[in-house]
Short mmCIF file of C-alpha atoms in Angstrom, two decimals:
data_model
loop_
_atom_site.label_atom_id
_atom_site.label_comp_id
_atom_site.label_asym_id
_atom_site.label_seq_id
_atom_site.Cartn_x
_atom_site.Cartn_y
_atom_site.Cartn_z
CA MET S 39 134.05 101.55 106.81
CA LYS S 40 130.77 99.52 104.83
CA VAL S 41 127.95 101.84 104.90
CA LEU S 42 124.61 100.18 103.69
CA ILE S 43 122.09 102.91 102.82
CA LEU S 44 118.50 102.32 102.82
CA GLY S 45 117.23 104.73 99.65
CA GLY S 46 114.76 105.24 97.30
CA THR S 47 114.26 109.22 98.54
CA SER S 48 116.25 112.00 97.53
CA GLU S 49 118.05 112.74 100.17
CA SER S 50 119.00 108.80 100.08
CA ARG S 51 120.79 109.93 96.45
CA GLU S 52 122.49 113.36 98.36
CA LEU S 53 124.04 111.86 101.08
CA ALA S 54 125.42 108.75 98.67
CA ALA S 55 126.78 111.20 96.71
CA ALA S 56 128.62 113.26 99.63
CA LEU S 57 129.99 110.36 101.46
CA ASP S 58 131.22 109.08 97.59
CA THR S 59 133.99 112.10 98.41
CA VAL S 60 134.94 111.22 102.01
CA GLN S 61 137.94 108.58 101.61
CA GLY S 62 137.99 105.18 103.84
CA ILE S 63 133.82 104.78 103.15
CA GLU S 64 132.27 102.84 100.82
CA THR S 65 128.63 102.88 100.61
CA ILE S 66 126.12 100.01 99.00
CA THR S 67 122.39 101.79 98.13
CA SER S 68 119.55 99.90 98.38
CA LEU S 69 116.33 100.36 96.68
CA ALA S 70 113.48 98.47 96.94
CA GLY S 71 112.53 98.52 93.34
CA ARG S 72 108.96 99.84 93.58
CA VAL S 73 109.66 102.61 90.75
CA ALA S 74 109.87 101.20 87.18
CA GLU S 75 112.74 103.59 86.55
CA PRO S 76 114.57 104.45 89.88
CA VAL S 77 116.47 107.38 89.68
CA LEU S 78 120.04 105.65 90.46
CA PRO S 79 122.18 107.30 93.22
CA ILE S 80 126.30 107.06 92.81
CA GLY S 81 128.01 104.60 93.80
CA ARG S 82 127.27 101.26 94.24
CA THR S 83 123.39 100.02 94.52
CA ARG S 84 121.20 96.28 95.18
CA VAL S 85 118.17 96.23 93.87
CA GLY S 86 115.23 94.26 95.11
CA GLY S 87 114.16 93.71 99.25
CA PHE S 88 116.02 91.56 101.58
CA GLY S 89 112.48 88.74 102.46
CA GLY S 90 112.21 90.37 105.91
CA SER S 91 114.28 91.53 109.18
CA ASP S 92 116.02 88.17 109.50
CA ALA S 93 117.21 88.15 106.02
CA LEU S 94 118.58 91.54 106.38
CA ALA S 95 120.76 90.71 109.08
CA VAL S 96 122.54 87.55 107.40
CA TRP S 97 123.48 90.07 104.76
CA LEU S 98 124.95 92.37 106.68
CA ARG S 99 127.25 90.33 108.33
CA ASP S 100 127.87 88.24 104.64
CA ASN S 101 128.79 92.16 103.24
CA ALA S 102 130.33 92.93 106.44
CA ILE S 103 128.47 95.82 106.98
CA ASP S 104 129.64 98.51 109.93
CA VAL S 105 126.88 100.53 109.71
CA VAL S 106 123.23 101.19 108.04
CA VAL S 107 121.65 104.46 106.83
CA ASP S 108 118.32 104.26 106.94
CA ALA S 109 117.14 107.32 104.37
CA THR S 110 113.98 105.48 103.40
CA HIS S 111 110.32 107.56 102.99
CA PRO S 112 109.11 108.81 106.29
CA PHE S 113 106.52 106.57 105.74
CA ALA S 114 108.29 103.50 104.85
CA SER S 115 107.84 101.53 108.55
CA THR S 116 108.26 97.96 107.64
CA ILE S 117 111.94 98.06 106.75
CA GLY S 118 112.60 100.58 109.08
CA ALA S 119 111.35 98.39 111.41
CA HIS S 120 113.62 95.10 109.97
CA ALA S 121 116.25 97.68 109.66
CA GLU S 122 116.07 97.91 114.03
CA TYR S 123 116.43 94.44 114.60
CA ALA S 124 118.52 93.45 111.77
CA THR S 125 121.24 96.08 113.31
CA SER S 126 120.50 95.08 116.88
CA ALA S 127 120.62 91.31 116.38
CA THR S 128 123.96 91.96 114.71
CA GLY S 129 125.76 94.16 116.51
CA VAL S 130 125.68 97.39 113.44
CA ALA S 131 125.06 101.00 113.86
CA LEU S 132 122.12 102.26 112.73
CA LEU S 133 121.72 106.16 112.03
CA VAL S 134 118.25 107.42 110.98
CA LEU S 135 118.36 110.09 108.28
CA THR S 136 114.69 111.64 108.13
CA ARG S 137 113.26 114.63 106.63
CA ARG S 138 111.51 117.64 109.39
CA PRO S 139 107.51 117.35 109.24
CA TRP S 140 105.71 119.62 107.47
CA THR S 141 103.84 121.53 110.14
CA ALA S 142 100.99 124.28 109.26
CA ASP S 143 101.66 127.69 108.41
CA GLU S 144 99.40 130.60 109.15
CA GLY S 145 96.47 130.71 106.22
CA ASP S 146 96.72 126.88 105.89
CA ARG S 147 93.38 124.84 106.51
CA TRP S 148 95.03 121.32 107.25
CA ALA S 149 93.25 118.03 109.28
CA ALA S 150 94.96 115.83 110.71
CA VAL S 151 94.61 112.26 109.87
CA ALA S 152 95.68 108.96 111.17
CA SER S 153 96.09 106.70 108.34
CA LEU S 154 95.01 106.90 104.75
CA PRO S 155 91.30 104.71 105.27
CA ASP S 156 90.66 107.75 108.17
CA ALA S 157 91.46 109.73 105.40
CA ALA S 158 89.27 108.44 102.59
CA ALA S 159 86.49 108.39 105.08
CA SER S 160 87.26 112.33 105.61
CA ILE S 161 86.27 113.36 102.14
CA THR S 162 82.80 115.43 101.77
CA PRO S 163 80.76 114.17 99.00
CA GLY S 164 81.09 115.65 95.40
CA SER S 165 85.02 116.74 96.28
CA ARG S 166 87.60 117.63 93.14
CA VAL S 167 90.52 115.71 95.54
CA PHE S 168 93.63 115.67 94.38
CA LEU S 169 95.49 112.06 95.35
CA THR S 170 99.31 112.73 96.42
CA THR S 171 100.36 109.79 98.62
CA GLY S 172 101.74 107.22 96.22
CA ARG S 173 100.30 105.17 94.32
CA GLN S 174 100.54 102.15 96.85
CA GLY S 175 97.83 103.72 99.12
CA VAL S 176 94.72 104.71 96.52
CA HIS S 177 93.11 101.39 97.15
CA HIS S 178 91.87 102.71 99.54
CA PHE S 179 90.04 104.99 98.05
CA ALA S 180 88.62 102.31 95.28
CA SER S 181 85.54 102.90 97.57
CA VAL S 182 84.58 106.44 97.41
CA ASP S 183 82.30 107.24 94.54
CA HIS S 184 80.54 110.40 95.94
CA SER S 185 83.60 112.07 94.75
CA TRP S 186 86.26 113.06 92.26
CA PHE S 187 90.15 112.22 91.85
CA LEU S 188 93.44 113.31 90.33
CA VAL S 189 95.39 111.22 91.19
CA ARG S 190 99.42 111.94 91.06
CA ALA S 191 101.78 109.01 91.20
CA ILE S 192 105.65 108.14 88.97
CA ASP S 193 103.70 105.05 88.15
CA PRO S 194 100.19 103.92 87.07
CA PRO S 195 99.14 102.50 90.51
CA THR S 196 97.93 98.84 90.68
CA GLY S 197 94.92 96.97 92.25
CA PRO S 198 91.66 98.69 93.14
CA MET S 199 91.34 102.52 92.05
CA PRO S 200 88.51 104.79 92.34
CA SER S 201 86.07 105.12 89.59
CA ASN S 202 85.73 108.83 88.77
CA MET S 203 89.15 109.21 88.42
CA GLU S 204 91.94 110.50 86.04
CA LEU S 205 95.90 109.81 86.21
CA LEU S 206 98.61 111.95 86.32
CA LEU S 207 102.05 110.31 86.15
CA ASP S 208 104.56 112.97 86.93
CA ARG S 209 108.08 113.16 88.79
CA GLY S 210 109.06 115.80 90.81
CA PRO S 211 109.76 118.42 92.30
CA PHE S 212 107.01 120.60 91.09
CA ASP S 213 106.94 124.65 92.12
CA ILE S 214 104.47 126.43 92.96
CA ASP S 215 103.37 127.50 89.41
CA HIS S 216 103.08 124.44 88.22
CA GLU S 217 101.07 122.98 91.47
CA SER S 218 99.05 126.33 91.65
CA MET S 219 98.29 125.55 87.70
CA VAL S 220 96.99 121.74 88.73
CA LEU S 221 95.08 123.11 90.86
CA ALA S 222 92.79 125.51 89.18
CA ASP S 223 92.72 123.79 85.07
CA ASN S 224 91.36 120.47 88.09
CA ARG S 225 88.83 123.05 89.89
CA ILE S 226 90.38 120.63 93.12
CA ASP S 227 88.33 121.32 96.16
CA LEU S 228 90.32 119.33 98.67
CA LEU S 229 94.20 117.82 98.48
CA ILE S 230 95.39 114.46 100.60
CA THR S 231 98.28 113.81 100.73
CA LYS S 232 101.21 112.39 103.50
CA ASN S 233 103.22 114.03 105.91
CA SER S 234 106.27 113.40 104.23
CA GLY S 235 107.59 116.85 104.79
CA GLY S 236 111.22 117.73 102.78
CA ASP S 237 111.36 120.64 100.07
CA MET S 238 110.73 118.53 97.22
CA THR S 239 107.26 118.25 97.61
CA ARG S 240 105.93 121.22 99.27
CA ALA S 241 105.09 123.34 96.73
CA LYS S 242 101.35 121.78 96.49
CA LEU S 243 100.86 122.92 100.59
CA ASP S 244 101.82 126.01 98.98
CA ALA S 245 100.26 126.18 95.87
CA ALA S 246 96.53 124.95 98.61
CA ARG S 247 97.41 127.71 100.99
CA ALA S 248 97.14 130.61 98.50
CA ALA S 249 94.08 129.24 96.95
CA SER S 250 92.36 128.52 99.92
CA ILE S 251 92.03 124.50 99.46
CA PRO S 252 91.77 122.41 102.83
CA VAL S 253 94.23 119.71 102.93
CA LEU S 254 93.71 116.57 104.55
CA MET S 255 97.16 115.70 106.07
CA VAL S 256 97.93 112.24 106.81
CA ASP S 257 100.35 112.02 110.06
CA ARG S 258 103.59 109.68 110.07
CA PRO S 259 104.17 106.03 111.98
CA ALA S 260 105.75 106.53 115.16
CA ARG S 261 108.84 104.86 115.12
CA THR S 262 109.95 102.58 118.29
CA GLY S 263 113.90 102.29 118.02
CA SER S 264 116.51 104.16 119.84
CA ALA S 265 118.48 104.43 117.08
CA PRO S 266 120.00 108.22 116.18
CA THR S 267 118.41 110.34 114.26
CA VAL S 268 119.53 112.99 112.04
CA CYS S 269 117.13 115.97 109.46
CA ASP S 270 119.85 116.73 107.01
CA ILE S 271 123.05 115.50 104.87
CA ALA S 272 125.73 117.20 106.41
CA ALA S 273 124.70 116.29 109.62
CA ALA S 274 125.19 112.53 108.51
CA VAL S 275 128.38 113.07 106.64
CA ASP S 276 129.70 113.93 110.24
CA TRP S 277 128.16 111.32 112.19
CA LEU S 278 129.80 108.77 109.30
CA SER S 279 132.88 110.54 109.74
CA GLU S 280 133.19 110.64 113.41
CA ARG S 281 132.27 106.79 113.65
CA LEU S 282 135.01 106.00 110.79
CA ARG S 283 137.74 108.67 112.87
CA ALA S 284 136.86 106.95 116.22
CA ALA S 285 137.04 103.43 114.49
CA LEU S 286 140.85 104.05 112.89
#
Protein backbone atom coordinates (compact mmCIF):
# COMPACT_ATOMS: atom_id res chain seq x y z
CA MET A 1 0.00 0.00 0.00
CA LYS A 2 1.52 3.31 -1.10
CA VAL A 3 0.91 6.18 1.31
CA LEU A 4 1.59 9.84 0.55
CA ILE A 5 2.19 11.80 3.75
CA LEU A 6 1.68 15.52 3.35
CA GLY A 7 4.24 16.56 5.90
CA GLY A 8 6.43 19.28 7.32
CA THR A 9 5.39 18.68 10.94
CA SER A 10 6.93 16.65 13.74
CA GLU A 11 3.85 14.39 13.60
CA SER A 12 4.46 13.62 9.93
CA ARG A 13 8.05 12.59 10.72
CA GLU A 14 6.91 10.42 13.61
CA LEU A 15 4.31 8.76 11.39
CA ALA A 16 6.86 8.04 8.66
CA ALA A 17 9.17 6.48 11.25
CA ALA A 18 6.34 4.36 12.70
CA LEU A 19 5.21 3.14 9.28
CA ASP A 20 8.77 2.25 8.31
CA THR A 21 8.40 -0.84 10.52
CA VAL A 22 5.02 -1.91 9.07
CA GLN A 23 5.45 -4.54 6.40
CA GLY A 24 3.42 -3.85 3.28
CA ILE A 25 3.30 -0.05 3.59
CA GLU A 26 5.51 2.23 1.49
CA THR A 27 5.57 5.93 2.34
CA ILE A 28 6.46 9.07 0.45
CA THR A 29 6.56 12.28 2.48
CA SER A 30 5.92 15.52 0.64
CA LEU A 31 7.42 18.75 2.00
CA ALA A 32 6.31 22.16 0.79
CA GLY A 33 9.89 23.44 0.66
CA ARG A 34 9.22 26.63 2.61
CA VAL A 35 11.95 25.92 5.20
CA ALA A 36 15.53 26.27 3.96
CA GLU A 37 16.87 23.31 5.94
CA PRO A 38 13.92 21.03 6.81
CA VAL A 39 14.22 18.09 9.18
CA LEU A 40 13.82 15.14 6.82
CA PRO A 41 11.72 12.09 7.73
CA ILE A 42 12.60 8.43 7.32
CA GLY A 43 11.80 7.04 3.89
CA ARG A 44 11.25 8.65 0.50
CA THR A 45 10.65 12.38 0.28
CA ARG A 46 9.68 14.92 -2.33
CA VAL A 47 10.12 18.67 -1.90
CA GLY A 48 8.00 21.37 -3.50
CA GLY A 49 4.36 22.06 -4.24
CA PHE A 50 2.20 20.06 -6.61
CA GLY A 51 0.85 23.02 -8.56
CA GLY A 52 -2.75 22.96 -7.34
CA SER A 53 -5.47 20.43 -6.67
CA ASP A 54 -5.77 19.17 -10.25
CA ALA A 55 -2.03 18.63 -10.49
CA LEU A 56 -2.09 16.78 -7.17
CA ALA A 57 -4.81 14.49 -8.52
CA VAL A 58 -2.66 13.72 -11.57
CA TRP A 59 0.34 13.03 -9.31
CA LEU A 60 -1.71 10.61 -7.20
CA ARG A 61 -2.78 8.68 -10.29
CA ASP A 62 0.68 8.67 -11.87
CA ASN A 63 2.28 7.38 -8.68
CA ALA A 64 -0.42 4.81 -7.86
CA ILE A 65 -1.05 6.26 -4.40
CA ASP A 66 -3.54 4.30 -2.29
CA VAL A 67 -3.87 6.61 0.71
CA VAL A 68 -3.07 10.24 1.46
CA VAL A 69 -2.38 11.29 5.05
CA ASP A 70 -2.73 15.03 5.56
CA ALA A 71 -0.31 15.59 8.44
CA THR A 72 0.36 19.24 7.61
CA HIS A 73 0.22 22.14 10.03
CA PRO A 74 -3.31 22.90 11.28
CA PHE A 75 -3.09 26.30 9.54
CA ALA A 76 -2.04 24.84 6.17
CA SER A 77 -5.58 25.20 4.86
CA THR A 78 -4.69 25.45 1.16
CA ILE A 79 -2.94 22.08 0.87
CA GLY A 80 -5.66 20.57 3.05
CA ALA A 81 -8.34 21.73 0.61
CA HIS A 82 -6.26 20.47 -2.32
CA ALA A 83 -5.93 17.06 -0.67
CA GLU A 84 -9.68 16.82 -0.13
CA TYR A 85 -10.38 17.69 -3.76
CA ALA A 86 -7.68 15.46 -5.28
CA THR A 87 -8.52 12.39 -3.23
CA SER A 88 -12.23 12.79 -3.99
CA ALA A 89 -11.49 13.14 -7.70
CA THR A 90 -9.28 10.05 -7.81
CA GLY A 91 -11.01 7.80 -5.28
CA VAL A 92 -7.90 7.74 -3.09
CA ALA A 93 -8.52 7.42 0.64
CA LEU A 94 -7.74 10.43 2.84
CA LEU A 95 -6.84 10.47 6.53
CA VAL A 96 -6.26 13.68 8.47
CA LEU A 97 -3.66 13.58 11.26
CA THR A 98 -3.81 16.78 13.27
CA ARG A 99 -2.85 18.04 16.69
CA ARG A 100 -5.48 18.63 19.33
CA PRO A 101 -5.98 22.37 19.73
CA TRP A 102 -4.81 24.07 22.90
CA THR A 103 -7.42 25.01 25.47
CA ALA A 104 -7.07 27.60 28.18
CA ASP A 105 -6.31 26.47 31.73
CA GLU A 106 -6.93 28.25 35.01
CA GLY A 107 -4.73 31.32 35.12
CA ASP A 108 -4.46 31.74 31.36
CA ARG A 109 -5.30 35.20 30.00
CA TRP A 110 -6.24 34.32 26.44
CA ALA A 111 -8.27 36.30 23.94
CA ALA A 112 -9.30 34.49 20.77
CA VAL A 113 -8.99 36.25 17.42
CA ALA A 114 -10.09 34.97 14.04
CA SER A 115 -7.06 35.96 11.98
CA LEU A 116 -3.61 37.54 11.99
CA PRO A 117 -4.99 40.92 10.82
CA ASP A 118 -7.43 40.78 13.75
CA ALA A 119 -4.51 40.09 16.08
CA ALA A 120 -2.59 43.06 14.68
CA ALA A 121 -5.62 45.31 15.19
CA SER A 122 -5.96 44.15 18.81
CA ILE A 123 -2.49 45.20 20.02
CA THR A 124 -2.51 47.89 22.68
CA PRO A 125 -0.15 50.75 21.75
CA GLY A 126 3.17 50.59 23.58
CA SER A 127 3.11 46.79 23.88
CA ARG A 128 6.21 44.61 23.76
CA VAL A 129 5.02 41.68 21.67
CA PHE A 130 6.43 38.17 21.34
CA LEU A 131 5.23 37.14 17.87
CA THR A 132 5.41 33.38 17.23
CA THR A 133 3.08 32.98 14.26
CA GLY A 134 5.72 31.95 11.72
CA ARG A 135 7.62 33.96 9.14
CA GLN A 136 4.85 33.96 6.53
CA GLY A 137 2.45 35.99 8.65
CA VAL A 138 4.79 38.75 9.82
CA HIS A 139 3.69 41.13 7.06
CA HIS A 140 0.29 41.46 8.73
CA PHE A 141 2.01 43.39 11.53
CA ALA A 142 4.14 45.66 9.32
CA SER A 143 1.90 48.69 9.82
CA VAL A 144 1.86 48.39 13.62
CA ASP A 145 4.39 51.09 14.47
CA HIS A 146 3.17 51.81 17.99
CA SER A 147 4.62 48.64 19.55
CA TRP A 148 7.84 46.60 19.64
CA PHE A 149 8.06 43.03 18.34
CA LEU A 150 10.27 40.06 19.08
CA VAL A 151 9.65 37.84 16.04
CA ARG A 152 10.67 34.20 16.33
CA ALA A 153 10.89 32.05 13.22
CA ILE A 154 12.97 29.25 11.75
CA ASP A 155 13.89 31.26 8.63
CA PRO A 156 13.87 35.04 8.13
CA PRO A 157 10.56 36.56 7.05
CA THR A 158 10.19 38.03 3.60
CA GLY A 159 8.14 41.05 2.66
CA PRO A 160 7.12 43.97 4.88
CA MET A 161 8.02 43.81 8.57
CA PRO A 162 7.35 45.98 11.63
CA SER A 163 9.72 48.91 11.95
CA ASN A 164 10.33 48.21 15.65
CA MET A 165 11.36 44.58 15.55
CA GLU A 166 14.05 42.16 16.65
CA LEU A 167 14.35 38.82 14.82
CA LEU A 168 15.06 35.62 16.74
CA LEU A 169 15.89 32.67 14.48
CA ASP A 170 15.36 29.45 16.42
CA ARG A 171 13.78 26.03 16.09
CA GLY A 172 11.85 24.25 18.85
CA PRO A 173 11.02 22.38 20.92
CA PHE A 174 11.50 24.79 23.81
CA ASP A 175 11.02 24.14 27.52
CA ILE A 176 9.33 26.44 30.01
CA ASP A 177 12.63 27.66 31.48
CA HIS A 178 13.80 28.77 28.05
CA GLU A 179 10.51 30.47 27.25
CA SER A 180 10.33 32.18 30.64
CA MET A 181 13.81 33.60 30.05
CA VAL A 182 12.82 34.90 26.61
CA LEU A 183 9.76 36.64 28.07
CA ALA A 184 11.67 38.16 30.99
CA ASP A 185 14.80 39.21 29.09
CA ASN A 186 12.74 41.02 26.47
CA ARG A 187 10.18 42.48 28.91
CA ILE A 188 7.36 40.90 26.91
CA ASP A 189 3.84 41.96 27.90
CA LEU A 190 1.86 40.30 25.07
CA LEU A 191 2.21 36.93 23.32
CA ILE A 192 0.65 36.39 19.89
CA THR A 193 0.49 32.85 18.56
CA LYS A 194 -1.61 30.53 16.43
CA ASN A 195 -3.56 27.68 18.01
CA SER A 196 -1.25 25.07 16.51
CA GLY A 197 -1.75 22.58 19.34
CA GLY A 198 0.59 19.80 20.41
CA ASP A 199 3.36 19.70 22.96
CA MET A 200 6.33 20.89 20.90
CA THR A 201 5.64 24.63 21.28
CA ARG A 202 3.25 24.71 24.23
CA ALA A 203 5.89 25.84 26.75
CA LYS A 204 5.51 29.49 25.70
CA LEU A 205 1.89 29.34 26.87
CA ASP A 206 2.88 27.83 30.20
CA ALA A 207 5.53 30.53 30.61
CA ALA A 208 3.00 33.26 29.76
CA ARG A 209 0.56 31.86 32.33
CA ALA A 210 3.26 31.80 35.01
CA ALA A 211 4.14 35.42 34.25
CA SER A 212 0.47 36.49 33.92
CA ILE A 213 1.13 37.70 30.37
CA PRO A 214 -1.94 37.96 28.10
CA VAL A 215 -2.12 35.91 24.89
CA LEU A 216 -3.81 36.70 21.60
CA MET A 217 -4.67 33.23 20.27
CA VAL A 218 -5.41 33.00 16.55
CA ASP A 219 -8.14 30.43 15.90
CA ARG A 220 -7.60 27.61 13.43
CA PRO A 221 -9.27 27.77 10.02
CA ALA A 222 -12.25 25.44 9.87
CA ARG A 223 -11.98 22.24 7.85
CA THR A 224 -14.91 21.53 5.55
CA GLY A 225 -14.18 17.97 4.41
CA SER A 226 -15.54 14.71 5.80
CA ALA A 227 -12.28 12.72 5.93
CA PRO A 228 -11.67 10.69 9.09
CA THR A 229 -9.46 12.55 11.57
CA VAL A 230 -7.07 11.25 14.23
CA CYS A 231 -4.97 13.17 16.72
CA ASP A 232 -2.13 10.79 17.55
CA ILE A 233 0.40 8.63 15.74
CA ALA A 234 -0.82 5.31 17.14
CA ALA A 235 -4.36 5.94 15.89
CA ALA A 236 -3.04 6.81 12.43
CA VAL A 237 -0.94 3.64 12.29
CA ASP A 238 -3.93 1.55 13.41
CA TRP A 239 -6.17 3.11 10.74
CA LEU A 240 -3.64 2.50 7.99
CA SER A 241 -2.85 -1.03 9.18
CA GLU A 242 -6.54 -1.91 9.22
CA ARG A 243 -6.89 -0.57 5.68
CA LEU A 244 -3.90 -2.66 4.60
CA ARG A 245 -5.39 -5.81 6.15
CA ALA A 246 -8.70 -5.19 4.40
CA ALA A 247 -6.93 -4.93 1.05
CA LEU A 248 -5.08 -8.26 1.41
